[in-house]
Coordinates of C-alpha atoms and ligand atoms in Angstrom, one line a residue:
X1 CA -40.2 -0.1 10.4
X2 CA -36.8 -1.0 9.4
X3 CA -35.2 1.1 6.6
X4 CA -35.1 -1.1 3.5
X5 CA -31.4 -0.8 3.1
X6 CA -30.9 -2.4 6.5
X7 CA -33.2 -5.4 5.9
X8 CA -30.5 -7.7 4.8
X9 CA -28.9 -7.5 8.2
X10 CA -31.8 -9.7 9.5
X11 CA -31.0 -12.5 7.2
X12 CA -30.7 -15.8 9.1
X13 CA -27.6 -16.6 7.1
X14 CA -25.6 -13.7 8.4
X15 CA -23.8 -13.3 11.8
X16 CA -26.1 -10.7 13.4
X17 CA -29.1 -13.0 13.5
X18 CA -27.1 -16.0 14.5
X19 CA -25.1 -14.3 17.2
X20 CA -27.9 -12.4 18.9
X21 CA -29.6 -15.7 19.8
X22 CA -26.4 -17.1 21.4
X23 CA -25.7 -13.9 23.3
X24 CA -29.3 -13.3 24.6
X25 CA -29.4 -17.0 25.7
X26 CA -26.2 -16.2 27.7
X27 CA -28.0 -13.1 29.1
X28 CA -25.6 -10.7 27.4
X29 CA -26.3 -7.6 25.3
X30 CA -25.1 -7.5 21.7
X31 CA -25.2 -4.6 19.3
X32 CA -24.1 -4.2 15.7
X33 CA -21.7 -1.2 15.5
X34 CA -18.9 0.5 13.7
X35 CA -18.1 0.1 10.0
X36 CA -20.8 -2.4 9.3
X37 CA -23.6 -0.1 10.5
X38 CA -22.1 2.9 8.7
X39 CA -21.7 1.0 5.5
X40 CA -25.2 -0.5 5.6
X41 CA -26.6 3.0 6.0
X42 CA -24.4 4.2 3.1
X43 CA -25.5 1.2 1.0
X44 CA -21.9 0.2 0.6
X45 CA -21.0 -3.6 0.7
X46 CA -20.8 -4.9 4.2
X47 CA -18.2 -7.7 4.5
X48 CA -17.1 -7.7 8.1
X49 CA -19.3 -7.3 11.1
X50 CA -18.4 -5.3 14.2
X51 CA -20.3 -5.9 17.4
X52 CA -20.2 -4.5 20.9
X53 CA -21.3 -6.5 23.9
X54 CA -21.7 -6.5 27.6
X55 CA -19.9 -9.9 27.8
X56 CA -16.2 -9.8 28.9
X57 CA -13.7 -11.1 26.4
X58 CA -13.3 -14.6 27.9
X59 CA -17.1 -15.0 27.8
X60 CA -17.2 -13.8 24.2
X61 CA -14.5 -16.3 23.2
X62 CA -16.4 -19.1 25.0
X63 CA -19.7 -18.2 23.2
X64 CA -18.0 -18.0 19.8
X65 CA -16.3 -21.4 20.1
X66 CA -19.6 -23.1 19.5
X67 CA -20.4 -21.0 16.4
X68 CA -17.3 -19.9 14.5
X69 CA -14.9 -21.7 12.3
X70 CA -11.9 -20.1 14.0
X71 CA -11.7 -17.8 17.0
X72 CA -8.8 -15.3 17.4
X73 CA -8.1 -14.0 20.9
X74 CA -5.1 -11.8 20.1
X75 CA -7.0 -8.6 20.8
X76 CA -8.5 -9.9 24.1
X77 CA -6.4 -7.5 26.2
X78 CA -8.1 -4.5 24.4
X79 CA -11.5 -6.2 24.6
X80 CA -11.7 -7.6 21.1
X81 CA -12.3 -11.2 20.1
X82 CA -12.4 -11.9 16.3
X83 CA -13.7 -14.9 14.5
X84 CA -14.2 -16.3 11.0
X85 CA -17.3 -18.0 9.9
X86 CA -18.3 -19.0 6.3
X87 CA -15.6 -16.7 4.9
X88 CA -16.7 -13.6 6.9
X89 CA -14.9 -11.9 9.8
X90 CA -16.6 -10.7 12.9
X91 CA -15.1 -8.6 15.7
X92 CA -16.8 -8.5 19.0
X93 CA -15.6 -5.9 21.5
X94 CA -16.6 -5.6 25.1
X95 CA -18.2 -2.2 25.9
X96 CA -15.2 0.0 26.6
X97 CA -14.8 3.0 29.0
X98 CA -11.6 5.0 29.4
X99 CA -8.6 4.1 27.5
X100 CA -5.6 5.3 29.5
X101 CA -2.4 6.0 27.7
X102 CA 0.3 7.8 29.5
X103 CA 2.7 8.3 26.7
X104 CA 3.3 4.6 26.6
X105 CA 2.5 2.6 23.4
X106 CA 0.3 0.1 25.2
X107 CA -3.2 1.4 25.9
X108 CA -4.9 0.4 29.2
X109 CA -8.5 -0.6 28.6
X110 CA -11.2 -0.6 31.2
X111 CA -14.6 -2.0 30.4
X112 CA -18.0 -0.5 30.8
X113 CA -21.5 -1.8 31.2
X114 CA -23.4 0.3 28.7
X115 CA -23.4 0.9 25.0
X116 CA -23.5 4.8 25.3
X117 CA -20.2 5.0 27.0
X118 CA -18.7 2.6 24.5
X119 CA -20.0 4.8 21.6
X120 CA -18.4 7.9 23.2
X121 CA -15.0 6.2 22.9
X122 CA -15.3 5.4 19.3
X123 CA -13.3 7.4 16.7
X124 CA -16.0 9.2 14.7
X125 CA -19.7 9.7 15.1
X126 CA -20.4 8.0 11.8
X127 CA -18.8 4.9 13.3
X128 CA -20.5 5.4 16.6
X129 CA -24.0 4.3 15.7
X130 CA -25.2 1.0 17.2
X131 CA -28.1 -1.1 16.1
X132 CA -30.1 -3.2 18.4
X133 CA -30.6 -6.9 17.5
X134 CA -32.7 -8.3 16.0
X135 CA -34.9 -5.3 15.8
X136 CA -32.3 -2.9 14.2
X137 CA -33.2 0.2 16.1
X138 CA -30.5 2.9 16.0
X139 CA -28.8 3.9 19.2
X140 CA -27.3 7.2 18.1
X141 CA -26.4 9.5 21.0
X142 CA -23.8 11.5 19.0
X143 CA -25.9 12.2 15.9
X144 CA -23.9 9.9 13.7
X145 CA -26.8 9.6 11.3
X146 CA -26.8 13.4 10.8
X147 CA -23.1 13.3 10.1
X148 CA -23.5 10.4 7.8
X149 CA -26.0 12.4 5.8
X150 CA -23.8 15.4 5.8
X151 CA -20.8 13.2 5.0
X152 CA -18.8 14.7 7.9
X153 CA -16.1 13.1 10.1
X154 CA -16.6 14.4 13.6
X155 CA -15.4 12.9 16.9
X156 CA -18.1 12.0 19.5
X157 CA -16.3 13.9 22.3
X158 CA -14.1 17.0 21.9
X159 CA -11.5 16.1 19.4
X160 CA -8.6 16.8 21.8
X161 CA -10.0 14.2 24.2
X162 CA -10.6 11.7 21.5
X163 CA -7.2 12.1 19.8
X164 CA -5.5 12.2 23.2
X165 CA -7.0 8.8 24.1
X166 CA -5.7 7.3 20.9
X167 CA -3.6 9.5 18.5
X168 CA -4.1 7.0 15.7
X169 CA -7.5 8.5 15.3
X170 CA -5.9 11.6 13.8
X171 CA -4.6 9.4 10.9
X172 CA -7.9 7.6 10.7
X173 CA -9.6 10.9 10.1
X174 CA -7.7 11.2 6.7
X175 CA -8.0 7.5 6.1
X176 CA -11.8 7.8 6.2
X177 CA -11.7 11.0 4.2
X178 CA -10.1 8.9 1.5
X179 CA -12.2 5.7 1.7
X180 CA -15.6 7.3 2.4
X181 CA -15.1 10.6 0.6
X182 CA -16.3 12.4 3.8
X183 CA -15.0 15.8 4.9
X184 CA -13.2 16.1 8.2
X185 CA -14.8 18.5 10.6
X186 CA -12.8 21.7 11.0
X187 CA -12.4 21.4 14.7
X188 CA -11.0 17.9 14.3
X189 CA -8.5 19.2 11.7
X190 CA -7.6 22.0 14.1
X191 CA -7.0 19.5 16.8
X192 CA -4.7 17.5 14.5
X193 CA -2.7 20.7 13.7
X194 CA -2.3 21.3 17.4
X195 CA -1.4 17.9 18.7
X196 CA 0.0 16.0 15.7
X197 CA 3.2 15.2 17.6
X198 CA 1.2 12.8 19.8
X199 CA 1.3 10.3 16.9
X200 CA 4.8 9.5 18.1
X201 CA 3.4 7.1 20.7
X202 CA 1.6 5.0 18.1
X203 CA 3.3 1.9 16.8
X204 CA 4.6 1.9 13.2
X205 CA 2.4 -1.2 12.4
X206 CA -0.8 0.6 13.3
X207 CA 0.3 3.7 11.3
X208 CA 1.2 1.4 8.4
X209 CA -2.2 -0.3 8.3
X210 CA -4.1 3.0 8.2
X211 CA -1.7 4.4 5.5
X212 CA -2.4 1.3 3.4
X213 CA -6.1 1.6 3.7
X214 CA -5.9 5.3 2.8
X215 CA -3.8 4.6 -0.3
X216 CA -6.1 1.9 -1.5
X217 CA -9.1 4.3 -1.7
X218 CA -10.3 5.0 -5.2
X219 CA -8.7 8.5 -5.3
X220 CA -6.6 9.4 -2.2
X221 CA -5.2 12.6 -3.5
X222 CA -7.4 15.0 -1.6
X223 CA -6.9 13.1 1.7
X224 CA -3.2 13.1 1.2
X225 CA -3.3 16.9 0.6
X226 CA -5.2 17.3 3.9
X227 CA -2.8 15.0 5.7
X228 CA 0.2 17.0 4.6
X229 CA -1.5 20.4 5.2
X230 CA -2.5 19.3 8.8
X231 CA 1.2 18.6 9.6
X232 CA 0.5 15.0 10.4
X233 CA 2.3 13.6 7.4
X234 CA 5.5 15.2 8.8
X235 CA 5.2 12.8 11.8
X236 CA 5.5 9.5 9.9
X237 CA 6.4 10.2 6.3
X238 CA 8.3 13.5 6.2
X239 CA 9.5 12.9 2.7
X240 CA 6.0 13.9 1.5
X241 CA 5.8 17.4 2.9
X242 CA 9.4 17.6 1.9
X243 CA 8.2 17.7 -1.7
X244 CA 6.6 21.1 -1.2
X245 CA 9.6 22.9 -2.7
X246 CA 9.3 26.5 -3.6
X247 CA 8.7 27.0 -7.3
X248 CA 11.9 27.6 -9.2
X249 CA 12.1 31.1 -10.7
X250 CA 11.6 29.9 -14.3
X251 CA 8.5 27.9 -13.4
X252 CA 10.1 25.1 -15.4
X253 CA 8.7 22.4 -13.2
X254 CA 5.4 21.9 -11.5
X255 CA 4.8 21.7 -7.8
X256 CA 6.1 18.3 -7.1
X257 CA 3.8 17.7 -4.2
X258 CA 0.7 18.4 -6.3
X259 CA 2.1 16.3 -9.1
X260 CA 2.5 13.4 -6.7
X261 CA -1.1 13.6 -5.6
X262 CA -2.2 13.5 -9.2
X263 CA 0.0 10.5 -10.0
X264 CA -1.3 8.6 -7.0
X265 CA -4.9 9.3 -8.2
X266 CA -4.1 8.1 -11.7
X267 CA -2.8 4.6 -10.7
X268 CA -5.0 1.7 -10.0
X269 CA -5.4 0.8 -6.3
X270 CA -2.6 -1.7 -5.8
X271 CA -0.5 -1.2 -2.7
X272 CA 2.9 -1.5 -4.4
X273 CA 2.0 0.7 -7.3
X274 CA 0.3 3.3 -5.0
X275 CA 3.3 3.5 -2.7
X276 CA 5.6 3.8 -5.7
X277 CA 3.5 6.6 -7.0
X278 CA 3.5 8.3 -3.6
X279 CA 7.3 8.1 -3.3
X280 CA 8.5 8.2 -6.9
X281 CA 9.8 11.8 -6.7
X282 CA 11.0 11.9 -3.1
X283 CA 14.6 12.2 -4.2
X284 CA 13.9 15.5 -6.0
X285 CA 14.4 18.0 -3.2
X286 CA 17.9 16.6 -2.3
X287 CA 19.1 16.5 -5.9
X288 CA 17.7 19.8 -7.2
X289 CA 20.3 22.0 -8.9
X290 CA 19.9 25.3 -10.8
X291 CA 22.1 25.4 -13.8
X292 CA 22.2 27.6 -16.9
X293 CA 19.6 25.5 -18.6
X294 CA 17.2 25.6 -15.7
X295 CA 16.5 23.2 -12.8
X296 CA 17.7 19.6 -12.8
X297 CA 17.3 16.6 -10.5
X298 CA 20.1 14.3 -11.5
X299 CA 19.8 10.8 -10.2
X300 CA 16.7 11.6 -8.2
X301 CA 15.5 8.1 -8.9
X302 CA 18.5 6.6 -7.3
X303 CA 18.3 8.8 -4.3
X304 CA 14.6 8.4 -4.2
X305 CA 14.7 4.6 -4.2
X306 CA 17.1 4.7 -1.3
X307 CA 14.8 7.1 0.6
X308 CA 11.7 5.0 -0.2
X309 CA 13.4 1.9 1.1
X310 CA 14.4 3.5 4.3
X311 CA 10.9 5.0 4.9
X312 CA 9.0 1.8 4.1
X313 CA 11.3 -0.3 6.4
X314 CA 10.7 2.2 9.2
X315 CA 6.9 1.8 8.6
X316 CA 7.4 -2.0 8.8
X317 CA 6.1 -2.9 5.4
X318 CA 7.0 -6.5 4.4
X319 CA 10.4 -6.9 2.7
X320 CA 8.9 -7.7 -0.8
X321 CA 6.8 -4.6 -0.7
X322 CA 9.8 -2.5 0.3
X323 CA 12.0 -3.9 -2.5
X324 CA 9.3 -3.8 -5.2
X325 CA 8.5 -0.1 -4.4
X326 CA 12.2 0.9 -4.3
X327 CA 12.7 -0.9 -7.6
X328 CA 9.8 0.9 -9.3
X329 CA 11.1 4.3 -8.0
X330 CA 14.5 3.4 -9.3
X331 CA 13.2 2.5 -12.8
X332 CA 10.5 5.1 -13.2
X333 CA 12.5 7.4 -15.5
X334 CA 13.9 4.6 -17.7
X335 CA 11.6 5.0 -20.7
X336 CA 12.3 8.7 -20.8
X337 CA 16.0 8.1 -21.2
X338 CA 15.3 6.3 -24.5
X339 CA 13.9 9.1 -26.5
X340 CA 15.5 7.9 -29.7
X341 CA 13.3 4.9 -30.0
X342 CA 13.7 1.4 -28.8
X343 CA 16.4 -0.9 -30.0
X344 CA 15.9 -4.6 -29.5
X345 CA 18.6 -4.7 -26.8
X346 CA 17.1 -1.7 -25.0
X347 CA 13.7 -3.5 -24.9
X348 CA 15.3 -6.7 -23.6
X349 CA 17.2 -4.8 -20.9
X350 CA 14.1 -3.0 -19.8
X351 CA 12.1 -6.2 -19.6
X352 CA 14.9 -7.9 -17.7
X353 CA 15.3 -5.1 -15.2
X354 CA 11.6 -4.7 -14.6
X355 CA 11.1 -8.4 -14.2
X356 CA 7.8 -9.2 -12.5
X357 CA 7.2 -5.5 -12.0
X358 CA 6.9 -4.7 -15.8
X359 CA 3.1 -4.1 -15.8
X360 CA 3.2 -1.9 -12.8
X361 CA 6.3 0.0 -14.1
X362 CA 4.6 0.8 -17.3
X363 CA 1.5 2.0 -15.5
X364 CA 3.6 4.1 -13.1
X365 CA 5.4 5.7 -16.1
X366 CA 2.1 6.5 -17.8
X367 CA 0.6 7.9 -14.6
X368 CA 3.7 10.0 -14.1
X369 CA 2.6 12.2 -17.0
X370 CA 0.6 15.0 -15.6
X371 CA 1.5 17.8 -18.0
X372 CA -1.2 20.3 -18.9
X373 CA 0.0 20.3 -22.5
X374 CA -2.0 17.8 -24.6
X375 CA 0.9 17.7 -27.1
X376 CA 3.5 16.7 -24.5
X377 CA 1.1 14.2 -22.9
X378 CA 0.3 12.6 -26.3
X379 CA 4.0 12.4 -27.1
X380 CA 4.9 10.6 -23.9
X381 CA 2.0 8.2 -24.0
X382 CA 2.9 7.3 -27.6
X383 CA 6.4 6.5 -26.4
X384 CA 5.1 4.1 -23.9
X385 CA 2.6 2.7 -26.5
X386 CA 5.6 2.1 -28.7
X387 CA 7.5 0.4 -25.9
X388 CA 4.6 -1.9 -25.1
X389 CA 4.2 -2.8 -28.8
X390 CA 7.9 -3.6 -29.1
X391 CA 7.8 -5.8 -26.0
X392 CA 4.8 -7.7 -27.5
X393 CA 6.5 -8.0 -30.8
X394 CA 9.8 -9.2 -29.4
X395 CA 8.0 -11.7 -27.1
X396 CA 6.5 -13.4 -30.1
X397 CA 10.0 -14.0 -31.6
X398 CA 11.9 -14.9 -28.4
X399 CA 11.3 -15.8 -24.8
X400 CA 11.5 -12.3 -23.3
X401 CA 10.3 -13.1 -19.9
X402 CA 12.8 -15.9 -19.3
X403 CA 15.9 -14.6 -20.8
X404 CA 18.9 -16.7 -20.0
X405 CA 22.2 -17.8 -21.8
X406 CA 22.1 -20.8 -24.1
X407 CA 24.2 -22.9 -21.6
X408 CA 23.8 -23.0 -17.8
X409 CA 26.2 -22.9 -14.9
X410 CA 26.8 -26.7 -14.8
X411 CA 27.7 -26.7 -18.4
X412 CA 30.1 -23.9 -17.9
X413 CA 31.8 -25.7 -14.9
X414 CA 32.0 -29.1 -16.7
X415 CA 33.5 -27.5 -19.8
X416 CA 36.0 -25.3 -18.1
X417 CA 36.8 -27.8 -15.4
X418 CA 36.1 -25.3 -12.6
X419 CA 34.0 -25.6 -9.4
X420 CA 31.2 -23.4 -8.3
X421 CA 32.1 -19.8 -7.4
X422 CA 32.2 -16.2 -8.6
X423 CA 34.1 -17.2 -11.8
X424 CA 31.1 -19.1 -13.0
X425 CA 28.9 -16.1 -12.3
X426 CA 31.3 -13.9 -14.3
X427 CA 31.0 -16.2 -17.4
X428 CA 27.2 -16.4 -17.1
X429 CA 27.0 -12.6 -16.8
X430 CA 29.0 -12.3 -20.1
X431 CA 26.8 -14.8 -21.8
X432 CA 23.6 -13.1 -20.6
X433 CA 24.9 -9.7 -21.7
X434 CA 25.2 -11.1 -25.3
X435 CA 21.7 -12.6 -25.1
X436 CA 20.4 -9.1 -24.2
X437 CA 22.5 -7.3 -26.8
X438 CA 21.8 -9.7 -29.7
X439 CA 18.9 -12.0 -28.9
X440 CA 19.0 -15.8 -28.9
X441 CA 22.3 -17.4 -30.1
X442 CA 23.4 -21.1 -30.3
X443 CA 25.2 -23.0 -27.5
X444 CA 28.3 -23.5 -29.6
X445 CA 28.8 -19.7 -29.7
X446 CA 28.4 -19.6 -25.9
X447 CA 31.0 -22.3 -25.4
X448 CA 33.3 -20.4 -27.7
X449 CA 32.9 -17.3 -25.5
X450 CA 33.6 -19.4 -22.4
X451 CA 36.8 -20.7 -24.0
X452 CA 38.0 -17.2 -24.9
X453 CA 37.3 -16.1 -21.3
X454 CA 39.2 -19.1 -19.8
X455 CA 42.3 -18.4 -22.0
X456 CA 42.2 -14.7 -21.1
X457 CA 41.8 -15.6 -17.4
X458 CA 45.0 -17.8 -17.6
X459 CA 43.1 -21.1 -17.2
X460 CA 44.1 -24.1 -19.3
X461 CA 42.5 -24.1 -22.8
X462 CA 39.5 -26.3 -22.4
X463 CA 39.7 -27.4 -26.1
X464 CA 37.0 -27.3 -28.7
X465 CA 33.5 -26.9 -27.3
X466 CA 31.4 -30.1 -26.8
X467 CA 29.6 -31.0 -29.9
X468 CA 32.0 -29.3 -32.2
X469 CA 35.1 -31.5 -31.7
X470 CA 36.0 -33.9 -34.5
X471 CA 35.1 -37.5 -33.8
Ligands
LIG1 P1 -13.3 -0.5 7.5 O1 -14.5 -0.5 6.7 O2 -12.1 0.1 6.9 O3 -13.0 -1.8 8.2 P2 -14.2 0.3 10.1 O4 -15.0 1.5 10.5 O5 -14.9 -1.0 10.2 O6 -13.7 0.5 8.7 P3 -12.2 -0.8 11.8 O7 -10.7 -0.3 11.9 O8 -12.5 -2.1 11.2 O9 -12.9 0.4 10.9 O10 -12.8 -0.6 13.2 C1 -14.2 -1.0 13.5 C2 -14.9 0.0 14.4 O11 -14.2 0.1 15.7 C3 -14.8 1.5 13.9 O12 -15.9 1.7 13.1 C4 -14.9 2.3 15.2 O13 -16.2 2.4 15.7 C5 -14.1 1.4 16.1 N1 -12.6 1.8 16.1 C6 -11.6 1.2 15.4 N2 -10.5 1.7 15.7 C7 -10.7 2.7 16.6 C8 -9.9 3.6 17.3 N3 -8.5 3.7 17.1 N4 -10.5 4.5 18.1 C9 -11.8 4.5 18.3 N5 -12.6 3.6 17.7 C10 -12.1 2.7 16.9
LIG2 MG1 -13.9 -3.0 9.9

């Protein structure tokens, strides 16, 4: 009797049923394992299928050639062949045994002939359940089903052994705490506390990918708190534990670290936005000053943007992600500096500076409000409401998202008789500045400004602007 929630796994349209035929014809064992089994038991959507097999990687690749749309052999050295078929990803890994890793970044994999050994080398018991195919009987030597029911993350072997084999598993512990909402077992947490520095041998790319998955969980705050408390965050994102500043004597500001977790939880799970939420206040410890009026963090957004950029580069995030996050950190205080209401020019400048990040910036600013005082909360949210209304209002009257001067660089060059170069940029900057200050204005006024600029710069008077000279 197959549990009802697993029945879909037998569908002839899905990879398990299709692949078991191919593998048994080849005389090889094939099991469904890992996240797909776990998620099926949890009744979570299963999109990717993980398999374990007795077949060696070359053999797996050969079998998949006949079935898949594309086969990826990049992971073959570690035993994994991946493939895509009908929009789904499958990963088939040869049964593994020891993973040797003498402080080098590259693991040495040896293969095994049985599923039990393979399961013992997996990260957590909940991920170490195999299902036979096509009958779907559970192979569960480490009581993964018990831990699934208890919602616990436990390593199949002693955690020191598991984490020693692959220190990335320490980060995966908190990643799964975030994505599954499971609790890490206390012995596993103790092992992380004791051996966190082993994470140093793991590549930045692998760390980045786990951090990304952690941050895209519905509410990663609790997992982030555990990550910091365990000491592991210190190993790859020290800015975060750095936020645990002692309270200032007047209690004027909240614990910045707790505030950060709350802000992350409030934002929608978008990588750029979540990274910005995580890092938005990292400039605070370095800019903190105690003055007669209490504590201040002058220019923490500038310092923080620089720190965020540096950290995200070190974690090998793509350039666009790094720049977008740094820009959001840089701009996150902007609406608060405009307490006296929004002039048209202030709205234009805000829209111009935020550019494509406008929606995320507004959301970050809103999420940044974690005050316990409903009155203060309401006041700040109203300020952002007002800002958004003003943006909408102004967009109806003028093209806010494509603000540019009424004449372009070619027209400036033709008129002034100068070639391309920084001088053209200087004039355009001036013209754009007026566009932001005053809103749309006619080309003739722009030519007049260019003429004034030329005369002041000692260039020959270009004469009356085109279109205004007398015929
Ligand atoms: P997700 O739903 O996020 O994909 P997953 O459990 O499928 O989660 P993957 O990273 O896709 O996680 O890995 C698939 C399976 O391979 C895991 O369930 C686990 O059994 C095993 N695994 C992956 N990475 C490791 C690792 N570093 N150490 C041990 N086992 C691992
Ligand atoms: Mg997976």
